Tab-separated table of C-alpha atoms in Angstrom:
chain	number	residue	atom	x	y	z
A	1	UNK	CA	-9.698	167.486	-65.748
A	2	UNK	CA	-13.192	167.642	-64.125
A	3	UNK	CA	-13.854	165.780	-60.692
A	4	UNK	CA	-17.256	164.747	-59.673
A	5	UNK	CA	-17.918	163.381	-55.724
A	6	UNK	CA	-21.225	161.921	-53.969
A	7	UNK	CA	-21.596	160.493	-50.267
A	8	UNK	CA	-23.914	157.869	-49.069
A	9	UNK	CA	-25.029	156.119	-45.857
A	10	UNK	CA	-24.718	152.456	-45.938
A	11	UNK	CA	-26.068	152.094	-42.352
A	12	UNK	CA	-29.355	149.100	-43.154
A	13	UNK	CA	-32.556	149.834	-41.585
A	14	UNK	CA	-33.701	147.128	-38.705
A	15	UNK	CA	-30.956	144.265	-37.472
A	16	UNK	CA	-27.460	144.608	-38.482
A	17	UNK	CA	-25.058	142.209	-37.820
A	18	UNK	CA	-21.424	142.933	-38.014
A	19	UNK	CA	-18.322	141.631	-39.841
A	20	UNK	CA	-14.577	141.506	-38.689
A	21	UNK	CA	-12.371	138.845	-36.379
A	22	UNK	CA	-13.422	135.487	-37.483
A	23	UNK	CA	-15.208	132.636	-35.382
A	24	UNK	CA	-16.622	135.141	-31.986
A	25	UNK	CA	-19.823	134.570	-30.811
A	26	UNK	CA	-21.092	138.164	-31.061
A	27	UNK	CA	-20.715	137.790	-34.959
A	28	UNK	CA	-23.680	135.716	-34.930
A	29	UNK	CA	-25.832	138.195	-33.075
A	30	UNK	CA	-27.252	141.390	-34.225
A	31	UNK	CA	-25.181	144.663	-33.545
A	32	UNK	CA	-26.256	146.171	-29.645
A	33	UNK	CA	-26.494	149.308	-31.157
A	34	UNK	CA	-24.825	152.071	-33.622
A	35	UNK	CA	-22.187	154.648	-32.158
A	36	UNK	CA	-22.141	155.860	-35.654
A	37	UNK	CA	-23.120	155.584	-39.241
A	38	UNK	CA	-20.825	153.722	-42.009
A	39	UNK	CA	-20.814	156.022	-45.223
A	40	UNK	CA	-19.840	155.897	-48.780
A	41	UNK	CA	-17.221	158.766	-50.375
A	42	UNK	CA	-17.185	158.468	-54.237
A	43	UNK	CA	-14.741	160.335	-56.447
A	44	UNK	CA	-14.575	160.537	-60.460
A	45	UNK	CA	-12.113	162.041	-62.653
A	46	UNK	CA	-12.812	162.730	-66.453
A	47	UNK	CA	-10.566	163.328	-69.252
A	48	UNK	CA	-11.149	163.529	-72.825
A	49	UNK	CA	-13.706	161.005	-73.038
A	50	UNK	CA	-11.771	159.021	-70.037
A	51	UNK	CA	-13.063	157.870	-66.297
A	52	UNK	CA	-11.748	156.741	-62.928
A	53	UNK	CA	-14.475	156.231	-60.338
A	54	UNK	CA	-13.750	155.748	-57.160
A	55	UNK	CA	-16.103	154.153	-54.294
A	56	UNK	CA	-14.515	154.306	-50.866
A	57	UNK	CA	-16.802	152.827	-48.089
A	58	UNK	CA	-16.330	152.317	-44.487
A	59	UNK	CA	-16.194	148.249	-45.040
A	60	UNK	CA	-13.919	145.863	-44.319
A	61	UNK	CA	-13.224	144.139	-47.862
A	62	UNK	CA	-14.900	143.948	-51.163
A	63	UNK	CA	-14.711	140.330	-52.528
A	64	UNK	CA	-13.221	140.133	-56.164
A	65	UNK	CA	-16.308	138.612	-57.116
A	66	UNK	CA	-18.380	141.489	-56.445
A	67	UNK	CA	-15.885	143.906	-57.345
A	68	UNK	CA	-15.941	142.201	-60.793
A	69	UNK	CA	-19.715	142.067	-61.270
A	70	UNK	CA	-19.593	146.357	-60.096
A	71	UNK	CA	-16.567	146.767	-63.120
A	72	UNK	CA	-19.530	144.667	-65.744
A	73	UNK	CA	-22.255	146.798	-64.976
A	74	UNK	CA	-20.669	149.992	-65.182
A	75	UNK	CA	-19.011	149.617	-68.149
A	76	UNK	CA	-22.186	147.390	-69.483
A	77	UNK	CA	-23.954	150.603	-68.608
A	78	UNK	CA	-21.847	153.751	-68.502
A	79	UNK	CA	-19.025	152.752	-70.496
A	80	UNK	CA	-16.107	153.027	-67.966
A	81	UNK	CA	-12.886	150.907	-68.689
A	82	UNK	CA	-13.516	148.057	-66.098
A	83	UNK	CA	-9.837	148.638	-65.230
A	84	UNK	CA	-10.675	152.457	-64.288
A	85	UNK	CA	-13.365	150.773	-61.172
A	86	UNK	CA	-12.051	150.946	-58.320
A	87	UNK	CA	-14.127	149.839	-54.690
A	88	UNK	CA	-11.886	151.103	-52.258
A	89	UNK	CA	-12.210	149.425	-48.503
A	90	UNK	CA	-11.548	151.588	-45.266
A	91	UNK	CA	-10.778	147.815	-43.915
A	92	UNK	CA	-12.902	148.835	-41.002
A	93	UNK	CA	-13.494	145.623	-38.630
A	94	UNK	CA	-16.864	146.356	-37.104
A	95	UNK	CA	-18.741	147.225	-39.808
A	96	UNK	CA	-21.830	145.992	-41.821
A	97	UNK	CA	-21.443	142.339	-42.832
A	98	UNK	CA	-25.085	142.196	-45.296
A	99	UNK	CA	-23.105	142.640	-48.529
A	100	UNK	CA	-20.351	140.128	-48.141
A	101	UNK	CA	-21.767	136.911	-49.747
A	102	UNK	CA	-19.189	134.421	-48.047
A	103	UNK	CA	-18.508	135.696	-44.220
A	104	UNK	CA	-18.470	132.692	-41.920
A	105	UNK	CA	-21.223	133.843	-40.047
A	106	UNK	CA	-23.444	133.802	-43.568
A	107	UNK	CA	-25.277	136.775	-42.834
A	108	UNK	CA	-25.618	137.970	-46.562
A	109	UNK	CA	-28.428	139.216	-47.522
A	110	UNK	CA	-29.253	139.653	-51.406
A	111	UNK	CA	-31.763	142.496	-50.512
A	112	UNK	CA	-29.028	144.742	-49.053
A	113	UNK	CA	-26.333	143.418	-51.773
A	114	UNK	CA	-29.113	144.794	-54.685
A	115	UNK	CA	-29.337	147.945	-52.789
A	116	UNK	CA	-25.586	148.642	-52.365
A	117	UNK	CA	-25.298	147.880	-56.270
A	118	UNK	CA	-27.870	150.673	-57.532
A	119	UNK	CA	-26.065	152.843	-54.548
A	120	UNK	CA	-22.838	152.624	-56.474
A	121	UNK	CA	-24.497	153.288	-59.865
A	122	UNK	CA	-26.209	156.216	-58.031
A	123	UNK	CA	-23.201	157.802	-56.747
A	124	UNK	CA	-21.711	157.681	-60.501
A	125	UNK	CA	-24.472	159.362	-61.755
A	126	UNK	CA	-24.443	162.031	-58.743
A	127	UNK	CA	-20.641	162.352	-59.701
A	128	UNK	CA	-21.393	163.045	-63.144
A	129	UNK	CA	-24.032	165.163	-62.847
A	130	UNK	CA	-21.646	167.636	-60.406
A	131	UNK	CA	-18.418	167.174	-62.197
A	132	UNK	CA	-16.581	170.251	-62.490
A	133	UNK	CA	-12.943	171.724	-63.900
A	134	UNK	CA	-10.545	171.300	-60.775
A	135	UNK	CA	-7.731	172.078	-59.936
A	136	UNK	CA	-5.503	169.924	-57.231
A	137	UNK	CA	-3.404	170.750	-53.898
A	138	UNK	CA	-1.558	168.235	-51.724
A	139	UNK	CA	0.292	168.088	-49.038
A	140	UNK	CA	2.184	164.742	-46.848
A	141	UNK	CA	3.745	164.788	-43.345
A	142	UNK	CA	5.267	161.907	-41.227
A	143	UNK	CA	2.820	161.535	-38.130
A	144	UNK	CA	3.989	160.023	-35.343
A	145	UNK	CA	2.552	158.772	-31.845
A	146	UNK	CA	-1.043	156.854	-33.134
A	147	UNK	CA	0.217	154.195	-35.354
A	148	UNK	CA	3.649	152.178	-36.539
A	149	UNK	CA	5.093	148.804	-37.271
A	150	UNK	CA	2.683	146.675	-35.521
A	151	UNK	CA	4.989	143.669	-35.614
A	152	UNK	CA	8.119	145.627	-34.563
A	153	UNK	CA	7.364	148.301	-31.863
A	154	UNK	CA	9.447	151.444	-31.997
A	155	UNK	CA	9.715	150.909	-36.134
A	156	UNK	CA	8.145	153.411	-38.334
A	157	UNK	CA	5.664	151.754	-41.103
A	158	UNK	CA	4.874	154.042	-43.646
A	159	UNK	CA	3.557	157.027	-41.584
A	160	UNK	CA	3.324	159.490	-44.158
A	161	UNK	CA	-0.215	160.921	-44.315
A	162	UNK	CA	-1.119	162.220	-47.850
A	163	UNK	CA	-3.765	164.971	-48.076
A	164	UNK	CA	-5.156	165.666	-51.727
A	165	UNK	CA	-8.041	168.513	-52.023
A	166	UNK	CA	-9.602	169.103	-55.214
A	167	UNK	CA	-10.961	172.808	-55.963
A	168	UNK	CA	-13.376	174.372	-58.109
A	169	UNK	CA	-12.481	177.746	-60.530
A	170	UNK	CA	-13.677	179.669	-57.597
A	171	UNK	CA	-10.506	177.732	-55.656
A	172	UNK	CA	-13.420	176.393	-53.485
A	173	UNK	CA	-12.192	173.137	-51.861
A	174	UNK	CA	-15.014	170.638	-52.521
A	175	UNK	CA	-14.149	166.991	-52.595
A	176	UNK	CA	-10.374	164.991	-51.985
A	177	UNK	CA	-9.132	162.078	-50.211
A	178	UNK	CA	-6.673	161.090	-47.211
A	179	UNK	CA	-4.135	158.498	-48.244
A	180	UNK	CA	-2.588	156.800	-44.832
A	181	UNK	CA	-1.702	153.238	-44.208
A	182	UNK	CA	-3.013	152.181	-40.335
A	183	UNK	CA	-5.429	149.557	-39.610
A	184	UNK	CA	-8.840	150.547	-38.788
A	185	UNK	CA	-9.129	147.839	-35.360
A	186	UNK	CA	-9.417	150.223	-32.643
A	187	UNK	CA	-11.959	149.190	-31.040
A	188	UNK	CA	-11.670	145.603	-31.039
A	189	UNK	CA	-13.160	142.349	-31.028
A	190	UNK	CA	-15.013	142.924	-28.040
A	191	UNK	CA	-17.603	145.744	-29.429
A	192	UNK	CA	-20.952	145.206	-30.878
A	193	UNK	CA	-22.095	148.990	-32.091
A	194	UNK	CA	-21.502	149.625	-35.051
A	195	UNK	CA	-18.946	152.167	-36.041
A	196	UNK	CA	-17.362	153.719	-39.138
A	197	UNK	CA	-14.231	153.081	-36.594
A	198	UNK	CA	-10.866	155.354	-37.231
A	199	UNK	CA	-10.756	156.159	-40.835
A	200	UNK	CA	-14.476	156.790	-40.649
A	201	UNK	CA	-14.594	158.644	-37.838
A	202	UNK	CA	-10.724	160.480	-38.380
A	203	UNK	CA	-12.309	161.582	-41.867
A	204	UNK	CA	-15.842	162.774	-40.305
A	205	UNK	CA	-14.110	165.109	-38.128
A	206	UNK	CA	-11.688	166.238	-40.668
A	207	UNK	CA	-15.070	167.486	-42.617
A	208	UNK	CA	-14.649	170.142	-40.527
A	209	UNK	CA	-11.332	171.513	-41.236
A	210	UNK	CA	-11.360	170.682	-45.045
A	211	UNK	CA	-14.416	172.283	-46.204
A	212	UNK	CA	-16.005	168.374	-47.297
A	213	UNK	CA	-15.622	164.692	-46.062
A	214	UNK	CA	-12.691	163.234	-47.694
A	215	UNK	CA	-12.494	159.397	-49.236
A	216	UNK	CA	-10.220	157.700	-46.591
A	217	UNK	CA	-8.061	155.904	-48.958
A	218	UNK	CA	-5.752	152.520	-46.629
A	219	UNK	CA	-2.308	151.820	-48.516
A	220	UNK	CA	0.007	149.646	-47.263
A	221	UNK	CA	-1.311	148.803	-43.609
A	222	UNK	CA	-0.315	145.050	-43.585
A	223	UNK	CA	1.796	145.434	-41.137
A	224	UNK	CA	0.434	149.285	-39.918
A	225	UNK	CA	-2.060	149.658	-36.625
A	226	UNK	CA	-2.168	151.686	-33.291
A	227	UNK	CA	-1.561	148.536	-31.472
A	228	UNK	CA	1.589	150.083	-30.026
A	229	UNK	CA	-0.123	153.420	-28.919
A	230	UNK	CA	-3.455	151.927	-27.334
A	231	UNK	CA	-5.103	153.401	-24.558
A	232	UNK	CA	-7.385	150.938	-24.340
A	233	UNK	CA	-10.243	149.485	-26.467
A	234	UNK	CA	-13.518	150.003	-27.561
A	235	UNK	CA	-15.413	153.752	-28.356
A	236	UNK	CA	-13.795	155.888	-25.776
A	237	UNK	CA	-10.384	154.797	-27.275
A	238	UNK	CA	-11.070	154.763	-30.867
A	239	UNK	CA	-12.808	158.348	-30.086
A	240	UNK	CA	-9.928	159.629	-28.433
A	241	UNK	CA	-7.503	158.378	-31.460
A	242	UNK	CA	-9.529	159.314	-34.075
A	243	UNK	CA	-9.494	163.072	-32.866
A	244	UNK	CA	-5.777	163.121	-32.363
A	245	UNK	CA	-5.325	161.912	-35.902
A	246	UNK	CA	-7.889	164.410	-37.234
A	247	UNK	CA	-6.054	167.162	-35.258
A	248	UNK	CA	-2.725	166.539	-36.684
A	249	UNK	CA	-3.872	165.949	-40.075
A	250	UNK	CA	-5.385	169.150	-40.584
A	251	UNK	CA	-2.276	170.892	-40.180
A	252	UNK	CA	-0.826	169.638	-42.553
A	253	UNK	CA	-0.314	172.203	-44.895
A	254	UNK	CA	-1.480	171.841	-48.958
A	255	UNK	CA	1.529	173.522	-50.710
A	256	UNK	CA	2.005	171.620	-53.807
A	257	UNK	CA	0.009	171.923	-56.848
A	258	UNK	CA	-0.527	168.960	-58.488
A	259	UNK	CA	-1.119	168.936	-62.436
A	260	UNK	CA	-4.538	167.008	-63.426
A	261	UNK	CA	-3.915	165.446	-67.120
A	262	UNK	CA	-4.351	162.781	-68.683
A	263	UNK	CA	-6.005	159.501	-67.681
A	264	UNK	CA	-3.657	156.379	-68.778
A	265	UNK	CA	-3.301	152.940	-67.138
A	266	UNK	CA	-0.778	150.256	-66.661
A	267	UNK	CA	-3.321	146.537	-65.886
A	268	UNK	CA	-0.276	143.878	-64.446
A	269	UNK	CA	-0.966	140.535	-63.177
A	270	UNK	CA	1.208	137.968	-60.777
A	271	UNK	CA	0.274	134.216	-60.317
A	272	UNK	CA	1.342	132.798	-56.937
A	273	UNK	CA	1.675	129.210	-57.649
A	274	UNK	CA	2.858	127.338	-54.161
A	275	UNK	CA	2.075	123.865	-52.460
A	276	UNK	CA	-0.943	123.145	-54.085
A	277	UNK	CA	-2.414	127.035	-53.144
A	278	UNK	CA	-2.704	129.028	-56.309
A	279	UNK	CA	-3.255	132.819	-56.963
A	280	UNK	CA	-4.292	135.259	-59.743
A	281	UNK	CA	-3.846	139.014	-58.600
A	282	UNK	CA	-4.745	141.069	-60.610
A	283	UNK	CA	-3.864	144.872	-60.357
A	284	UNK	CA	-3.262	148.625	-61.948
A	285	UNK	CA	-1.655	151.385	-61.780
A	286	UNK	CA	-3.181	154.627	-62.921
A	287	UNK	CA	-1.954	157.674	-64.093
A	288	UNK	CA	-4.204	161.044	-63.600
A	289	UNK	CA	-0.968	163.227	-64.419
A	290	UNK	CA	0.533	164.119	-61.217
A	291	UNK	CA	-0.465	160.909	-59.493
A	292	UNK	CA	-0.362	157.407	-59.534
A	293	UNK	CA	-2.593	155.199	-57.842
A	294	UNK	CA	-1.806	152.077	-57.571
A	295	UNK	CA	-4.251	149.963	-57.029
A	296	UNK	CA	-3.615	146.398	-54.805
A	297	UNK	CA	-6.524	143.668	-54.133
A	298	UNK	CA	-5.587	142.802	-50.712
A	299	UNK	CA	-2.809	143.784	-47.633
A	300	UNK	CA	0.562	144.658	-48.501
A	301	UNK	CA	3.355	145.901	-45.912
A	302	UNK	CA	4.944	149.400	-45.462
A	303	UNK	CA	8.079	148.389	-47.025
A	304	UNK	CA	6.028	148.247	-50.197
A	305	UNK	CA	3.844	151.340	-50.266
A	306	UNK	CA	7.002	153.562	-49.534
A	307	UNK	CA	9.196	151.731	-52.398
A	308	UNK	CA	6.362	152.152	-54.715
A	309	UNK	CA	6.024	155.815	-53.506
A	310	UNK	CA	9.625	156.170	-53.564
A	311	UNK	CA	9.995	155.457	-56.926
A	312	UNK	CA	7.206	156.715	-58.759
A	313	UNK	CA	7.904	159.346	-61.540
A	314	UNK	CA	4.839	161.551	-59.995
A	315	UNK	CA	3.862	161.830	-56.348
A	316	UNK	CA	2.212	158.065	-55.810
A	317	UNK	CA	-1.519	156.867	-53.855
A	318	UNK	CA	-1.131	153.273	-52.804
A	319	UNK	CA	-5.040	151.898	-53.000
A	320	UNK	CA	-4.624	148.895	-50.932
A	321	UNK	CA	-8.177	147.061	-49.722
A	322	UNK	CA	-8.985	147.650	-53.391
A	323	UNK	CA	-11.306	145.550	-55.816
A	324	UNK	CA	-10.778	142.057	-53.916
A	325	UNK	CA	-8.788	140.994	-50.472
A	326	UNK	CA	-6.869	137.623	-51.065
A	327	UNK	CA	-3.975	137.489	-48.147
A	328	UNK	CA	-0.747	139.190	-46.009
A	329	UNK	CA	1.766	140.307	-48.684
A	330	UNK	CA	4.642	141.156	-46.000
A	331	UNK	CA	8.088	142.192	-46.337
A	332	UNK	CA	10.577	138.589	-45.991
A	333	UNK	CA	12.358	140.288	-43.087
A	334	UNK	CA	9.385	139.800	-41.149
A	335	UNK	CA	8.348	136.341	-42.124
A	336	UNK	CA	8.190	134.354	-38.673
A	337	UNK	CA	7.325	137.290	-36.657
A	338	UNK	CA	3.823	137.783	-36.395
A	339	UNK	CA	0.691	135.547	-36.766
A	340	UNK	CA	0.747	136.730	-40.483
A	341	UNK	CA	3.125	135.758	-41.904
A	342	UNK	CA	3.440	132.202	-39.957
A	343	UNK	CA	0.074	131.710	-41.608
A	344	UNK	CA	0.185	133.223	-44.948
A	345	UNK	CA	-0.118	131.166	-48.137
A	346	UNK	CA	2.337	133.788	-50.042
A	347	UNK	CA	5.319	132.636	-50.055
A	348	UNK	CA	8.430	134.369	-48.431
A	349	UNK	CA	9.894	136.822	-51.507
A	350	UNK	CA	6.624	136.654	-53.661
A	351	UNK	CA	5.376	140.227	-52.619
A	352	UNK	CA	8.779	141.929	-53.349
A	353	UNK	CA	8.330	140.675	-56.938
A	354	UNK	CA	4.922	141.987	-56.898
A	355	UNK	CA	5.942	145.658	-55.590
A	356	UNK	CA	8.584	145.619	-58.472
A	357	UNK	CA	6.195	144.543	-61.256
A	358	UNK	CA	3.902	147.932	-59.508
A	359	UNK	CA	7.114	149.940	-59.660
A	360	UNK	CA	8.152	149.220	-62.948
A	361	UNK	CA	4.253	149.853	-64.548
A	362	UNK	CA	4.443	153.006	-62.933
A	363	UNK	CA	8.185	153.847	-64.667
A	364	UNK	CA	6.185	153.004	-67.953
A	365	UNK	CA	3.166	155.395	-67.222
A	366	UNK	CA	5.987	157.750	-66.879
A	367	UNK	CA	5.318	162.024	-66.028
């Protein structure tokens, strides 16, 4: 299989107003300043005629709409299975708000939105251009002591950090991903600088240690932050965490070779029909031989991402944040127990018959 890769800046020139926590004053206001830049990481596998492109950005949701106009154009223009799109969001709360067309605070602007469209097309054709015959190594470790159960303190979530390197003939690491389900909220509510906040800035300064800047891929972090293991808020503390994570993670140690096949995929869909609310998700999960990804439109708890790791048939990538953001898809145990799920639209039980739908189209994508 040959894997392609690209990285761009998605910091706007002149005022930049921010997205994340609903109805605050500062929303309205432009950004005080930029502690650092928000990026793009783009990833494509080919196979026999078959794509998967990835775009993982440092923002905080892509809205199905857009994520449906991105899967037109490219396969209007470059032929890719719309299925085989995936915009991946970090789910980072103080990021750039320009491209989101429906944010309360209705800073869109069209301009930006155009620009971020050619930038995805441009990082496919980057991707192409530098695709190359890899091979693939991963290693996974529990990490402990940053993030957990935000709605239960003590209680693991799913703390298993996946590291996947892809490397040239040469065995020349040169592109991969993180897979690890925490919130990106550090900072908090409070801070008006922009920031590519802890995934960004965990995966920045893992650069160093991994030879290139991996795509921070978010999986089941419904129910996932560091709320438990705070310091504080704002730069200092999201600095501080972000280099404890990127310390840990790169010892993690990249044992297991992981075969690079074929390119199949299983589309599934779930209506939520419920007190006049109603909901089409619409989801995939993809085989590239040795992994799965399995891609999920919006925020689904732990409990979900390690079943559907559990019982994959290969080693499994949960892609939440992925090609739309809907609602809270939590676990029924902890219905009642957080601001979440006393909110939610999904009714209690719905996402368990969701996971198992994800489950059993990864059972039919089989080894």
């Amino acid at each position: 299989m040959n894997v392609g890769h690209a990285r761009r800046d998605l910091t706007p020139e002149g005022d930049i107003y921010l997205i994340g926590y609903r109805d605050l004053p500062n929303r309205l206001k432009p950004a005080t300043g930029i502690h650092d830049h928000v990026f793009a990481n783009a990833l494509l596998f080919q196979q026999e005629g078959k794509e998967v492109f990835i775009f993982n950005a440092d923002v905080l949701e892509f809205e199905e709409a857009m994520a449906e106009e991105v899967k037109t154009l490219l396969q209007a223009k470059y032929g890719i299975d719309r299925d085989c799109v995936l915009l991946s969001a970090t789910h980072n709360h103080t990021s750039i708000v320009a491209y989101h067309r429906t944010w309360w605070t209705g800073k869109f602007n069209q301009a930006y939105y155009d620009w971020m469209m050619q930038t995805i097309c441009d990082c496919l054709e980057e991707c192409r251009e530098n695709a190359r015959k890899a091979t693939a190594r991963m290693g996974k470790q529990i990490i402990m002591g940053f993030f957990d159960n935000r709605i239960v303190p003590g209680r693991l979530a799913d703390n298993e950090v996946i590291v996947v390197s892809f490397y040239d003939m040469s065995g020349i690491p040169f592109a991969g991903l993180v897979n690890w389900a925490v919130h990106s909220s550090v900072v908090g509510a409070d801070c008006t600088e922009l920031t590519s906040e802890l995934a960004g800035l965990t995966g920045k300064k893992l650069a160093k240690t991994l030879g290139f800047y991996p795509a921070m891929i978010v999986g089941a972090a419904g129910d996932c932050s560091d709320r438990n293991f705070r310091q504080g808020r704002g730069i200092a503390e999201v600095e501080r965490a972000s280099t404890g994570l990127a310390e840990a993670i790169s010892k993690i140690t990249l044992a297991d070779e992981i075969p690079l096949t074929e390119i199949h995929v299983q589309t599934l869909y779930h209506t939520v029909a419920h007190d006049g609310f109603h909901l089409d998700i619409h989801g995939s999960v993809i085989s590239l031989g040795g992994f799965h990804l399995f891609v999920f439109p919006s925020e689904l708890g732990s409990d979900f991402g390690i079943e559907m790791k559990k019982f994959c048939p290969v080693q499994g990538l949960v892609f939440g944040y992925t090609n739309g953001y809907f609602e809270y898809f939590l676990p029924e145990w902890e219905y009642g127990l957080s601001f979440e799920t006393r909110h939610t639209q999904i009714p209690k039980g719905e996402p368990e018959k969701i996971c198992e739908k994800y489950v059993q189209a990864s059972k039919l994508l089989g080894i």
